[in-house]
Coordinates of C-alpha atoms in Angstrom, one line a residue:
Chain A
M572 CA 42.8 -52.7 22.8
G573 CA 39.8 -55.0 22.7
I574 CA 39.0 -57.3 25.6
E575 CA 35.8 -59.2 25.6
T576 CA 34.4 -62.5 26.8
T577 CA 32.8 -64.6 24.1
G578 CA 31.5 -67.9 25.2
A579 CA 34.1 -69.7 27.2
A580 CA 37.0 -67.6 25.9
L581 CA 38.5 -64.3 26.7
V582 CA 39.1 -62.7 23.3
L583 CA 42.0 -60.2 23.2
T584 CA 42.3 -58.0 20.2
P585 CA 45.3 -55.7 19.7
E586 CA 44.1 -52.7 17.9
F587 CA 47.3 -51.4 16.4
K588 CA 48.8 -52.1 13.0
H589 CA 52.3 -52.7 14.3
L590 CA 53.1 -54.9 17.3
D591 CA 56.6 -53.7 17.7
I592 CA 59.0 -52.2 20.2
L593 CA 56.8 -49.1 20.5
S594 CA 53.5 -50.9 21.1
S595 CA 54.6 -54.1 22.9
K596 CA 54.6 -52.4 26.3
E597 CA 51.0 -51.4 25.9
F598 CA 50.2 -54.9 24.6
T599 CA 51.6 -56.4 27.8
E600 CA 50.1 -53.8 30.2
S601 CA 46.7 -54.2 28.7
F602 CA 46.5 -57.9 28.2
A603 CA 48.6 -59.5 30.9
P604 CA 46.3 -58.4 33.8
A605 CA 43.2 -59.2 31.7
A606 CA 44.3 -62.7 30.9
K607 CA 45.5 -63.4 34.5
D608 CA 42.4 -65.2 35.6
A609 CA 41.1 -66.4 32.3
G610 CA 41.0 -70.1 31.6
T611 CA 40.9 -69.9 27.8
V612 CA 42.3 -67.0 25.9
I613 CA 42.0 -66.2 22.2
L614 CA 44.4 -63.6 20.7
D615 CA 42.7 -62.1 17.7
M616 CA 45.5 -60.8 15.5
S617 CA 43.3 -59.6 12.6
R618 CA 44.2 -55.9 12.9
V619 CA 48.0 -56.4 13.2
E620 CA 49.9 -56.1 10.0
F621 CA 53.4 -56.3 11.3
V622 CA 55.1 -58.0 14.3
D623 CA 58.8 -57.4 15.1
S624 CA 60.9 -59.3 17.5
S625 CA 59.9 -57.1 20.5
G626 CA 56.2 -57.7 19.6
L627 CA 56.8 -61.4 19.2
G628 CA 58.5 -61.4 22.7
A629 CA 55.4 -59.7 24.2
L630 CA 53.1 -62.2 22.5
L631 CA 55.3 -65.1 23.5
N632 CA 55.3 -64.0 27.2
L633 CA 51.5 -63.8 27.1
V634 CA 51.4 -67.4 25.7
R635 CA 53.9 -68.7 28.3
D636 CA 52.2 -67.0 31.2
T637 CA 48.8 -68.4 30.2
L638 CA 50.1 -71.9 29.7
G639 CA 52.3 -71.7 32.8
R640 CA 49.3 -71.2 35.1
G641 CA 47.4 -74.1 33.4
G642 CA 45.3 -72.0 31.0
R643 CA 44.8 -72.5 27.3
I644 CA 45.5 -70.0 24.6
S645 CA 45.2 -69.8 20.8
I646 CA 45.8 -67.2 18.2
C647 CA 43.4 -66.5 15.3
C648 CA 43.2 -64.4 12.1
P649 CA 46.9 -63.6 11.6
Q650 CA 47.4 -61.5 8.5
P651 CA 49.6 -63.1 5.8
S652 CA 52.8 -61.2 6.7
V653 CA 52.3 -62.1 10.4
K654 CA 51.6 -65.7 9.4
V655 CA 55.0 -65.8 7.7
L656 CA 56.7 -64.7 10.9
F657 CA 54.8 -67.2 13.0
R658 CA 55.8 -69.9 10.6
M659 CA 59.4 -68.8 10.6
V660 CA 59.7 -69.0 14.3
Q661 CA 57.6 -72.2 14.5
L662 CA 55.2 -70.6 16.9
A663 CA 52.7 -73.4 16.2
K664 CA 54.9 -75.6 18.3
L665 CA 53.7 -73.6 21.3
V666 CA 50.3 -72.5 20.5
S667 CA 47.4 -73.3 18.2
I668 CA 46.9 -70.9 15.4
F669 CA 43.6 -70.6 13.4
D670 CA 42.9 -68.7 10.2
G671 CA 39.4 -67.8 11.3
K672 CA 37.8 -66.7 14.5
D673 CA 35.0 -69.2 14.4
A674 CA 37.5 -72.0 14.4
A675 CA 39.2 -70.5 17.4
L676 CA 35.9 -70.1 19.3
A677 CA 35.0 -73.7 18.4
W678 CA 38.3 -74.8 19.8
A679 CA 37.6 -72.8 23.0
E680 CA 34.3 -74.7 23.5
T681 CA 36.0 -78.1 23.4
Chain B
M642 CA 21.4 -0.5 42.6
N643 CA 20.1 -2.3 45.6
G644 CA 16.4 -2.4 45.6
V645 CA 15.9 -0.1 42.7
P646 CA 14.8 -1.7 39.5
P647 CA 16.8 -0.4 36.5
Y648 CA 13.7 0.8 34.7
L649 CA 12.9 3.2 37.5
I650 CA 16.1 5.1 37.2
P651 CA 15.0 7.6 34.6
L652 CA 12.0 8.5 36.7
L653 CA 14.1 9.5 39.7
P654 CA 15.2 13.1 40.4
A655 CA 18.8 13.9 39.4
A656 CA 20.0 14.2 42.9
A657 CA 18.6 10.9 43.8
V658 CA 20.4 9.3 40.8
S659 CA 23.7 10.9 41.9
V660 CA 23.4 9.5 45.4
T661 CA 22.5 6.1 44.1
L662 CA 25.5 6.0 41.7
C663 CA 27.8 7.0 44.5
A664 CA 26.5 4.2 46.6
L665 CA 27.0 1.9 43.8
A666 CA 30.6 2.9 43.3
A667 CA 31.3 2.5 47.0
A668 CA 29.8 -1.0 46.9
G669 CA 31.8 -1.9 43.8
A670 CA 35.1 -0.7 45.3
A671 CA 34.4 -2.6 48.5
A672 CA 33.8 -5.8 46.5
L673 CA 37.0 -5.2 44.5
A674 CA 39.0 -4.6 47.7
A675 CA 37.5 -7.7 49.2
R676 CA 38.4 -9.7 46.1
R677 CA 41.9 -8.3 46.0
A678 CA 42.4 -9.2 49.7
S679 CA 41.6 -12.8 48.9
L680 CA 44.4 -13.0 46.2
L681 CA 48.1 -13.0 46.5
P682 CA 49.1 -9.5 45.3
L683 CA 52.6 -10.4 44.0
D684 CA 53.0 -6.9 42.5
R685 CA 52.6 -5.1 45.8
P686 CA 55.9 -3.9 47.4
E687 CA 55.6 -6.0 50.6
Y688 CA 55.4 -9.2 48.5
Q689 CA 58.2 -8.3 46.1
E690 CA 60.9 -10.1 48.0
F691 CA 58.8 -13.3 48.0
A692 CA 57.9 -12.8 44.4
A693 CA 61.5 -12.4 43.4
S694 CA 62.4 -15.6 45.2
L695 CA 60.2 -17.6 42.9
D696 CA 61.8 -19.4 39.9
G697 CA 59.0 -18.4 37.7
A698 CA 56.4 -15.8 36.9
V699 CA 52.7 -15.7 36.1
A700 CA 51.5 -13.6 33.2
L701 CA 48.2 -13.0 31.4
I702 CA 48.5 -12.5 27.7
S703 CA 45.8 -11.1 25.4
A704 CA 44.4 -13.7 23.0
D705 CA 45.9 -11.8 20.0
L706 CA 49.3 -12.3 21.7
E707 CA 49.9 -8.6 21.3
R708 CA 50.0 -7.4 24.9
V709 CA 51.0 -8.7 28.3
L710 CA 48.0 -7.7 30.4
Y711 CA 49.5 -8.8 33.7
A712 CA 52.8 -10.1 34.8
S713 CA 54.1 -10.9 38.3
P714 CA 57.5 -9.4 39.3
G715 CA 59.5 -12.4 38.2
F716 CA 58.6 -11.8 34.5
E717 CA 61.1 -9.1 33.8
P718 CA 64.2 -11.0 35.0
L719 CA 63.2 -14.0 32.9
F720 CA 62.5 -12.1 29.7
G721 CA 65.0 -9.3 30.2
S722 CA 62.3 -6.7 29.4
A723 CA 59.4 -5.0 31.2
P724 CA 56.1 -6.7 30.5
D725 CA 54.8 -3.7 28.6
R726 CA 57.7 -4.0 26.2
V727 CA 57.1 -7.6 25.4
S728 CA 54.8 -8.8 22.6
F729 CA 54.4 -12.5 21.9
R730 CA 53.5 -11.6 18.3
R731 CA 57.0 -10.3 17.6
L732 CA 59.5 -12.8 19.0
E733 CA 62.3 -12.5 16.4
G734 CA 65.4 -11.5 18.1
V735 CA 64.0 -12.3 21.5
V736 CA 63.6 -16.0 21.3
H737 CA 66.3 -18.3 19.8
A738 CA 65.6 -18.8 16.1
E739 CA 65.5 -22.6 16.4
D740 CA 62.7 -22.4 19.0
L741 CA 60.7 -19.7 17.4
E742 CA 58.3 -22.0 15.4
A743 CA 57.6 -24.2 18.4
L744 CA 56.8 -21.3 20.7
E745 CA 54.5 -19.6 18.1
S746 CA 52.8 -22.8 17.4
A747 CA 52.2 -23.5 21.1
L748 CA 50.9 -20.0 21.8
S749 CA 48.6 -20.2 18.8
A750 CA 47.2 -23.5 20.1
G751 CA 47.0 -22.0 23.6
R752 CA 43.8 -20.2 22.7
L753 CA 42.1 -23.6 22.5
G754 CA 43.7 -25.7 25.1
P755 CA 46.6 -26.1 27.6
F756 CA 50.1 -26.2 26.2
E757 CA 53.7 -26.6 27.4
V758 CA 56.7 -25.5 25.5
E759 CA 60.4 -25.0 26.1
F760 CA 62.4 -22.3 24.4
R761 CA 65.5 -20.3 24.7
I762 CA 65.3 -16.6 25.4
L763 CA 68.2 -14.6 24.1
S764 CA 70.2 -12.6 26.6
G765 CA 73.1 -10.8 24.9
K766 CA 75.5 -13.5 23.6
D767 CA 73.9 -16.1 26.0
S768 CA 70.5 -17.7 26.1
R769 CA 68.4 -19.1 28.9
W770 CA 66.0 -22.0 28.7
L771 CA 62.5 -21.2 29.7
R772 CA 59.6 -23.5 30.1
M773 CA 56.1 -22.1 29.6
R774 CA 52.9 -23.7 30.5
G775 CA 49.7 -22.0 29.3
F776 CA 46.0 -22.3 29.8
P777 CA 43.2 -20.5 27.8
V778 CA 41.0 -18.2 29.8
A779 CA 37.6 -18.0 28.2
G780 CA 34.8 -15.7 29.1
S781 CA 31.5 -17.3 30.2
G782 CA 29.8 -18.9 27.3
R783 CA 32.7 -18.3 24.9
K784 CA 34.5 -21.0 23.2
A785 CA 37.6 -19.1 22.1
A786 CA 39.8 -17.8 24.9
R787 CA 40.0 -14.0 25.5
R788 CA 43.3 -14.4 27.3
I789 CA 46.0 -16.9 27.9
A790 CA 47.4 -17.4 31.4
V791 CA 50.9 -18.7 31.5
W792 CA 53.4 -19.9 34.0
V793 CA 57.0 -19.3 32.9
E794 CA 60.0 -20.7 34.7
D795 CA 63.8 -20.8 34.2
R796 CA 65.0 -24.3 33.2
S797 CA 68.5 -23.4 32.3
L798 CA 70.2 -25.3 35.0
R799 CA 68.1 -28.4 34.7
K800 CA 68.2 -28.2 30.9
T801 CA 72.0 -28.1 31.0
D802 CA 72.0 -31.1 33.3
E803 CA 69.6 -32.9 30.9
L804 CA 71.8 -32.1 27.9
R805 CA 74.9 -33.3 29.7
L806 CA 73.0 -36.5 30.6
V807 CA 71.9 -37.0 27.0
E808 CA 75.5 -36.4 25.9
A809 CA 76.8 -38.9 28.4
L810 CA 74.2 -41.5 27.3
D811 CA 75.0 -40.8 23.6
Y812 CA 78.7 -41.3 24.4
E813 CA 78.0 -44.6 26.2
V814 CA 75.8 -45.8 23.3
A815 CA 78.5 -44.8 20.8
V816 CA 81.2 -46.7 22.8
G817 CA 78.8 -49.6 23.2
A818 CA 78.2 -49.7 19.5
R819 CA 81.9 -49.7 18.8
I820 CA 82.3 -52.6 21.2
Q821 CA 79.5 -54.5 19.6
Q822 CA 80.9 -53.8 16.2
A823 CA 84.3 -55.0 17.2
L824 CA 83.4 -58.0 19.4
L825 CA 80.0 -59.2 18.3
L826 CA 79.8 -58.2 14.7
G827 CA 83.4 -58.6 13.7
S828 CA 84.3 -59.1 10.1
P829 CA 86.2 -62.2 9.2
E830 CA 89.6 -62.2 10.8
R831 CA 91.4 -63.3 7.7
A832 CA 90.8 -64.6 4.3
Y833 CA 89.7 -68.2 4.2
P834 CA 91.1 -70.1 1.3
G835 CA 88.4 -71.5 -0.9
F836 CA 85.8 -68.9 0.2
D837 CA 84.9 -65.5 -0.9
L838 CA 83.4 -64.0 2.3
A839 CA 82.2 -60.6 3.3
S840 CA 80.0 -59.2 6.1
M841 CA 78.2 -56.0 6.8
T842 CA 76.1 -54.6 9.7
L843 CA 74.0 -51.5 9.8
P844 CA 72.6 -51.1 13.3
S845 CA 69.3 -49.4 13.8
Q846 CA 69.8 -47.7 17.1
K847 CA 73.6 -47.8 17.2
I848 CA 73.3 -50.9 19.5
D849 CA 71.0 -53.8 18.8
G850 CA 70.8 -57.5 19.1
D851 CA 72.6 -58.9 16.0
F852 CA 75.6 -61.0 16.5
M853 CA 77.8 -62.8 14.1
D854 CA 80.8 -65.1 14.4
F855 CA 83.1 -67.3 12.3
F856 CA 84.8 -70.4 13.6
D857 CA 87.7 -71.8 11.6
G858 CA 87.5 -75.5 11.4
C859 CA 90.0 -77.7 9.7
S860 CA 91.1 -77.2 6.2
E861 CA 88.4 -75.9 3.9
V862 CA 85.8 -75.9 6.7
L863 CA 84.3 -72.8 8.1
D864 CA 81.5 -72.4 10.6
L865 CA 79.3 -69.3 10.2
M866 CA 76.9 -68.0 12.9
L867 CA 74.4 -65.2 12.5
G868 CA 71.9 -64.4 15.3
D869 CA 69.4 -61.8 16.2
V870 CA 68.3 -61.1 19.8
M871 CA 64.8 -60.0 20.6
G872 CA 64.5 -56.2 21.0
K873 CA 67.2 -53.6 20.7
G874 CA 69.7 -51.5 22.6
V875 CA 72.2 -52.5 25.3
P876 CA 70.1 -55.4 26.7
A877 CA 69.9 -57.1 23.3
A878 CA 73.6 -56.6 22.7
L879 CA 74.5 -58.1 26.1
T880 CA 72.3 -61.1 25.4
G881 CA 74.1 -61.4 22.0
A882 CA 77.4 -61.4 23.8
A883 CA 76.2 -64.1 26.2
A884 CA 75.0 -66.1 23.2
C885 CA 78.4 -65.9 21.5
N886 CA 80.0 -67.0 24.7
A887 CA 77.6 -70.0 25.0
F888 CA 78.5 -71.1 21.5
F889 CA 82.2 -70.7 22.1
R890 CA 82.0 -72.8 25.3
A891 CA 79.9 -75.4 23.7
R892 CA 82.3 -75.7 20.8
L893 CA 85.2 -76.0 23.2
A894 CA 83.6 -78.7 25.3
L895 CA 82.6 -80.7 22.3
A896 CA 86.0 -80.3 20.6
E897 CA 87.7 -81.8 23.7
R898 CA 85.4 -84.8 23.6
A899 CA 85.6 -85.2 19.8
G900 CA 89.4 -85.0 19.5
S901 CA 90.4 -84.0 16.0
A902 CA 86.9 -84.4 14.5
L903 CA 84.7 -81.4 14.2
P904 CA 81.6 -81.6 16.4
P905 CA 78.3 -81.9 14.5
V906 CA 76.5 -78.6 13.9
K907 CA 73.4 -79.6 15.8
D908 CA 75.4 -80.7 18.8
I909 CA 77.0 -77.3 19.0
V910 CA 73.6 -75.6 18.9
R911 CA 72.3 -78.0 21.4
G912 CA 75.3 -77.5 23.7
A913 CA 74.8 -73.7 23.5
E914 CA 71.1 -74.0 24.2
E915 CA 71.8 -76.1 27.3
R916 CA 73.9 -73.3 28.6
I917 CA 71.7 -70.4 27.8
A918 CA 68.1 -71.3 27.0
G919 CA 66.9 -71.5 30.6
K920 CA 68.4 -68.1 31.4
L921 CA 66.8 -66.6 28.4
M922 CA 63.4 -67.9 29.4
D923 CA 63.9 -66.4 32.9
L924 CA 64.8 -63.1 31.3
R925 CA 61.8 -63.4 28.9
T926 CA 63.9 -63.0 25.8
F927 CA 65.1 -65.2 22.9
F928 CA 67.2 -65.1 19.8
T929 CA 66.9 -66.4 16.3
L930 CA 69.9 -68.0 14.8
V931 CA 71.3 -69.8 11.8
Y932 CA 74.5 -71.8 12.5
G933 CA 76.0 -73.3 9.4
R934 CA 79.1 -75.1 8.3
L935 CA 80.7 -74.7 4.9
D936 CA 82.5 -77.9 4.1
G937 CA 84.8 -77.4 1.1
K938 CA 86.0 -81.0 1.0
R939 CA 82.5 -82.4 0.7
G940 CA 80.9 -79.5 -1.1
L941 CA 78.3 -79.1 1.5
Y942 CA 76.6 -76.5 3.6
R943 CA 75.1 -78.0 6.8
Y944 CA 73.1 -75.8 9.0
V945 CA 70.6 -75.6 11.9
D946 CA 68.1 -72.8 11.6
C947 CA 66.3 -71.5 14.7
G948 CA 63.6 -69.3 13.5
H949 CA 66.0 -67.0 11.6
T950 CA 65.4 -65.4 8.3
S951 CA 66.0 -67.8 5.4
V952 CA 69.5 -68.3 4.1
L953 CA 69.5 -67.5 0.4
H954 CA 71.3 -69.9 -1.9
F955 CA 72.0 -68.9 -5.4
E956 CA 72.7 -72.0 -7.4
R957 CA 74.9 -71.0 -10.2
R958 CA 74.3 -74.2 -12.2
T959 CA 70.6 -73.6 -12.5
G960 CA 70.5 -69.8 -12.0
R961 CA 67.9 -70.2 -9.3
C962 CA 67.8 -68.6 -5.9
W963 CA 66.6 -70.8 -3.1
R964 CA 65.4 -70.0 0.4
L965 CA 66.9 -72.5 2.9
K966 CA 64.6 -72.8 5.8
G967 CA 64.7 -74.7 9.1
A968 CA 62.4 -76.4 11.5
N969 CA 63.4 -75.1 14.9
A970 CA 62.0 -72.4 17.1
P971 CA 64.3 -69.6 18.3
V972 CA 66.6 -70.3 21.2
G973 CA 64.8 -69.4 24.4
F974 CA 61.3 -70.1 23.0
M975 CA 61.1 -73.4 24.8
P976 CA 63.2 -75.3 27.4
E977 CA 64.7 -77.7 25.0
Q978 CA 64.3 -78.7 21.3
D979 CA 65.2 -81.6 19.1
Y980 CA 67.4 -79.8 16.6
V981 CA 67.1 -80.7 13.0
E982 CA 70.2 -80.3 10.8
Y983 CA 70.0 -79.9 7.1
A984 CA 72.5 -80.1 4.3
V985 CA 72.7 -78.8 0.8
P986 CA 75.4 -79.4 -1.8
L987 CA 77.3 -76.5 -3.1
S988 CA 79.2 -76.0 -6.3
P989 CA 81.9 -73.5 -7.1
G990 CA 80.3 -70.2 -7.9
D991 CA 77.2 -70.8 -5.7
L992 CA 76.4 -68.1 -3.3
L993 CA 75.0 -68.2 0.2
F994 CA 73.5 -65.0 1.5
L995 CA 72.7 -64.8 5.3
Y996 CA 70.9 -61.8 6.6
S997 CA 68.8 -60.5 9.5
D998 CA 65.4 -59.0 9.2
G999 CA 66.2 -55.3 9.1
I1000 CA 66.7 -55.3 5.3
T1001 CA 63.5 -57.1 4.4
E1002 CA 61.3 -55.2 7.0
D1003 CA 62.2 -51.8 5.7
E1004 CA 59.5 -49.8 4.0
N1005 CA 59.4 -47.4 1.1
S1006 CA 57.4 -44.2 1.1
E1007 CA 54.2 -46.1 0.3
G1008 CA 54.6 -48.5 3.2
E1009 CA 55.6 -51.5 1.1
R1010 CA 58.2 -53.6 2.6
F1011 CA 61.4 -54.5 0.9
G1012 CA 60.6 -58.2 1.4
E1013 CA 62.4 -61.4 0.9
E1014 CA 61.3 -61.9 -2.7
R1015 CA 62.9 -58.6 -3.7
L1016 CA 66.1 -59.5 -1.9
M1017 CA 66.2 -62.8 -3.6
K1018 CA 65.9 -61.2 -7.0
L1019 CA 68.5 -58.7 -6.1
V1020 CA 70.9 -61.3 -5.0
G1021 CA 70.2 -63.4 -8.0
A1022 CA 70.6 -60.5 -10.4
H1023 CA 74.0 -59.5 -8.9
S1024 CA 75.3 -62.9 -8.1
G1025 CA 78.2 -62.4 -10.4
L1026 CA 79.7 -59.8 -8.1
D1027 CA 82.3 -60.8 -5.5
A1028 CA 80.9 -60.9 -1.9
A1029 CA 82.0 -57.5 -0.9
A1030 CA 80.7 -55.8 -4.0
L1031 CA 77.4 -57.7 -3.7
L1032 CA 76.9 -56.4 -0.1
D1033 CA 77.6 -52.9 -1.3
K1034 CA 75.1 -53.2 -4.1
V1035 CA 72.4 -54.6 -1.8
K1036 CA 73.1 -51.9 0.8
H1037 CA 72.7 -49.1 -1.8
I1038 CA 69.6 -50.5 -3.4
A1039 CA 67.9 -51.1 -0.1
F1040 CA 68.8 -47.6 1.1
A1041 CA 67.5 -46.2 -2.1
Y1042 CA 64.3 -48.2 -1.7
A1043 CA 63.7 -47.0 1.8
G1044 CA 64.6 -43.4 1.2
G1045 CA 63.2 -43.0 -2.2
G1046 CA 60.4 -40.8 -1.0
S1047 CA 59.3 -39.0 2.1
R1048 CA 59.3 -41.8 4.5
T1049 CA 56.2 -42.1 6.6
T1050 CA 57.6 -44.6 9.0
S1051 CA 60.6 -44.4 11.3
R1052 CA 61.3 -48.1 11.2
P1053 CA 65.0 -48.6 11.7
W1054 CA 67.2 -50.1 9.2
R1055 CA 69.0 -53.1 10.6
C1056 CA 70.9 -55.7 8.8
A1057 CA 73.6 -58.1 9.2
S1058 CA 74.3 -59.9 6.0
L1059 CA 76.9 -62.3 5.1
P1060 CA 77.4 -63.6 1.5
V1061 CA 79.8 -66.4 1.1
R1062 CA 80.8 -68.2 -2.0
P1063 CA 82.9 -71.3 -2.5
S1064 CA 85.6 -70.4 -4.9
G1065 CA 86.9 -73.8 -5.7
P1066 CA 88.3 -74.9 -9.1
R1067 CA 86.1 -74.1 -12.0
A1068 CA 88.0 -75.5 -14.9
A1069 CA 85.6 -77.1 -17.3
G1070 CA 85.5 -80.8 -17.0
S1071 CA 87.4 -80.9 -13.7
R1072 CA 85.7 -82.5 -10.8
S1073 CA 85.5 -79.9 -8.1
P1074 CA 86.0 -80.7 -4.5
W1075 CA 82.8 -78.9 -4.1
N1076 CA 80.0 -81.3 -5.0
P1077 CA 82.2 -83.7 -7.0
S1078 CA 79.1 -85.3 -8.5
G1079 CA 78.3 -82.1 -10.2
R1080 CA 74.6 -82.8 -9.5
Y1081 CA 72.2 -81.4 -7.2
G1082 CA 70.6 -83.8 -4.8
T1083 CA 71.3 -87.1 -6.6
S1084 CA 71.8 -90.3 -4.9
T1085 CA 75.5 -89.9 -5.1
A1086 CA 75.5 -86.4 -3.7
P1087 CA 77.6 -85.9 -0.6
A1088 CA 74.5 -85.1 1.4
R1089 CA 73.5 -88.7 1.1
A1090 CA 77.0 -90.2 1.2
G1091 CA 77.9 -88.7 4.5
P1092 CA 78.4 -90.6 7.7
C1093 CA 75.0 -89.6 8.9
R1094 CA 71.8 -89.1 7.0
I1095 CA 71.1 -85.5 6.9
P1096 CA 67.8 -84.4 5.2
F1097 CA 67.6 -81.8 2.6
P1098 CA 66.0 -78.6 3.8
P1099 CA 62.6 -77.3 3.0
R1100 CA 63.3 -74.7 0.4
T1101 CA 61.5 -72.3 -1.8
W1102 CA 62.9 -70.7 -4.9
T1103 CA 62.3 -67.6 -6.9
P1104 CA 63.3 -67.3 -10.6
C1105 CA 66.3 -65.0 -11.1
S1106 CA 66.6 -63.1 -14.2
S1107 CA 70.3 -62.5 -14.0
R1108 CA 71.3 -65.1 -16.5
P1109 CA 69.7 -67.8 -18.6
A1110 CA 69.5 -70.9 -16.6
R1111 CA 71.4 -73.9 -17.7
P1112 CA 69.4 -77.0 -18.6
P1113 CA 69.2 -79.4 -15.8
P1114 CA 71.5 -82.4 -16.0
T1115 CA 70.2 -85.3 -18.0
S1116 CA 72.9 -87.9 -17.4
S1117 CA 73.0 -88.1 -13.7
G1118 CA 71.0 -91.2 -13.2
T1119 CA 67.8 -91.6 -11.3
A1120 CA 66.9 -88.9 -9.0
P1121 CA 66.5 -90.3 -5.5
R1122 CA 63.1 -90.8 -4.1
T1123 CA 62.0 -90.0 -0.6
D1124 CA 59.2 -91.3 1.5
P1125 CA 56.1 -89.3 1.2
P1126 CA 56.5 -86.4 3.4
T1127 CA 54.5 -86.3 6.6
V1128 CA 53.0 -83.3 8.1
R1129 CA 54.3 -82.5 11.5
R1130 CA 51.6 -81.2 13.7
P1131 CA 52.6 -79.1 16.6
S1132 CA 52.1 -80.6 20.0
G1133 CA 48.8 -79.5 21.5
C1134 CA 47.5 -78.6 18.2
P1135 CA 43.8 -79.6 17.7
T1136 CA 42.6 -81.6 14.8
P1137 CA 42.2 -80.1 12.3
G1138 CA 45.3 -78.2 13.1
P1139 CA 46.1 -74.6 12.5
P1140 CA 45.5 -74.1 8.8
F1141 CA 49.0 -73.2 7.8
T1142 CA 51.0 -75.6 9.9
S1143 CA 51.0 -78.1 7.1
T1144 CA 53.0 -75.6 5.0
I1145 CA 55.8 -75.2 7.4
G1146 CA 57.9 -77.5 5.4
G1147 CA 56.1 -77.0 2.1
R1148 CA 53.2 -77.9 0.0
I1149 CA 52.2 -81.5 -0.4
T1150 CA 50.8 -82.6 -3.7
N1151 CA 49.0 -85.9 -4.2
G1152 CA 51.1 -87.5 -1.5
R1153 CA 53.6 -88.6 -4.1
S1154 CA 57.3 -88.7 -3.5
R1155 CA 59.4 -85.9 -4.8
P1156 CA 62.8 -85.7 -6.3
L1157 CA 65.5 -83.9 -4.3
R1158 CA 66.1 -81.4 -7.0
P1159 CA 63.9 -78.9 -8.7
S1160 CA 61.6 -80.5 -11.2
R1161 CA 62.7 -80.2 -14.8
T1162 CA 59.3 -78.8 -15.6
S1163 CA 59.5 -76.2 -13.0
P1164 CA 58.2 -72.8 -14.1
R1165 CA 61.4 -71.2 -15.2
G1166 CA 59.6 -68.7 -17.3
A1167 CA 57.1 -67.9 -14.6
T1168 CA 56.4 -64.3 -13.7
A1169 CA 58.7 -62.5 -11.3
S1170 CA 56.5 -62.9 -8.4
T1171 CA 56.2 -66.7 -8.7
S1172 CA 57.8 -68.9 -6.2
S1173 CA 57.5 -72.5 -5.5
T1174 CA 57.7 -74.4 -2.2
R1175 CA 59.5 -77.7 -2.0
P1176 CA 58.0 -80.3 0.2
W1177 CA 60.9 -81.8 2.1
I1178 CA 60.1 -82.2 5.7
P1179 CA 62.5 -84.2 7.8

């Protein structure tokens, strides 16, 4: 699980192919404490090929927690299959989603 | 040889050597005695009572597993044989056949690292569960172990309790699954005149979060609801039950206010959301949903989609299979939503196929998902079957797809699907109560003639090869025009927005208005993987 600070943003990178019922707990346990004090968070989904409803729930909770305490969060680099899911559940109504990491980092600097 | 360098020994007289060796032996014995005194000699008689009271035994096994080099007194009661008669290379007839491979594999690995294994030791007609934890004992500078030290304990009582617990849990899950099947995933209670309807559920872990319900409206009107709660197991099923309850109460409250009229679909969804969304957010869960109304009198299917998988609409007249999409997020995603209701006209022989994601997410042996495109083609190719036969066909083909090779994933198969087909009059030349205009999306279509203006949904279609498509109507007048669709950007979205948000509702071409039906020049002969996106955005 990648956690690094790039510029103004904390970049979180899940390092498993499937964000699902098996990995969502690790996702939350790794990222929730890391993002707790971060003002701007970017979730880099480039390595995730599949997200199920449990994984989406974990992701949603990270988004809500970050926004709930006044932080900012965006998602970048979703793979096509994951993008389809995000589009289906209208995730873009809650959080900004970028195709590339550079765009997300530029957003973080604004 | 204290003080005597080894190289001097041959130079000493024989007597002197003898004395020196005796001194050495005495020193060695003293050291051994001192070392023994620092250990707990479990094999000495005065410790046997204590040793016998232990639930386990310590043993030292040679690296070739041939011999037991040392065993504490508890070993023999556990294995039923004296240590010198036990060989861990020949376990057949000593260890239960089902556990043999696991034990041999663990012992083999025990030369290189710690291990833990449970197995049954045979004792007459009975067997006892033992647990063995082992550690390699390597000599100094050696990588491979020369011996393996093991701790063995009797786990029979605890194992029996564990098995009973698992059995009890299995029983609870089985009962829960039956309750879910009966109360949350019930099949239609009766035949609905004018509809050919069937349902099927294949839960992944016996209990999961799918829920389905049917609400009988007035004559020729039927409400269908299919939802999928985040996660699996009993929590998801309980949430599904609560969701069903919320919809039932919302319908009841709205019906009391509306009198004899049916409450609008989006009001029902909003009413249910008001009852449950806040609680879902507190519980950090959500559900996707498609709630739709089949209106036989108007020949319409109205629906609200909340992040659920697309409804597939096979249009018999054109031979095309459409994805009907929505514009709402799942219930519980956000505190409140402005729900968008869509409507599509249906004709006799059209088919709607509602399903949850288990069927499209399943993988074959090469890790390729079944996918929505494949499902659309399957539904289109077998659209001539009645609803029950179609479900059966889909189930068998999807199972064959997922089990066609040695599966490398254990992703569960989960599906709740619901094909429904209006079966109104089909006599040639007669005007059906379903879509009396006989045209798809014309200005006189019921979707536009209704009391409220309901937009057509964003749809995508995939060519179906089941039958030659009929030519599009040519005498139905001017196709209606809509305002150029606008792209809805999500709130808080920066400019430029997320690259794909503009395609939520479809692709925009040249900013021109679009007809409400598929273009006559649409790529009917396109390759099987081709699909088009229609640009209707409410």
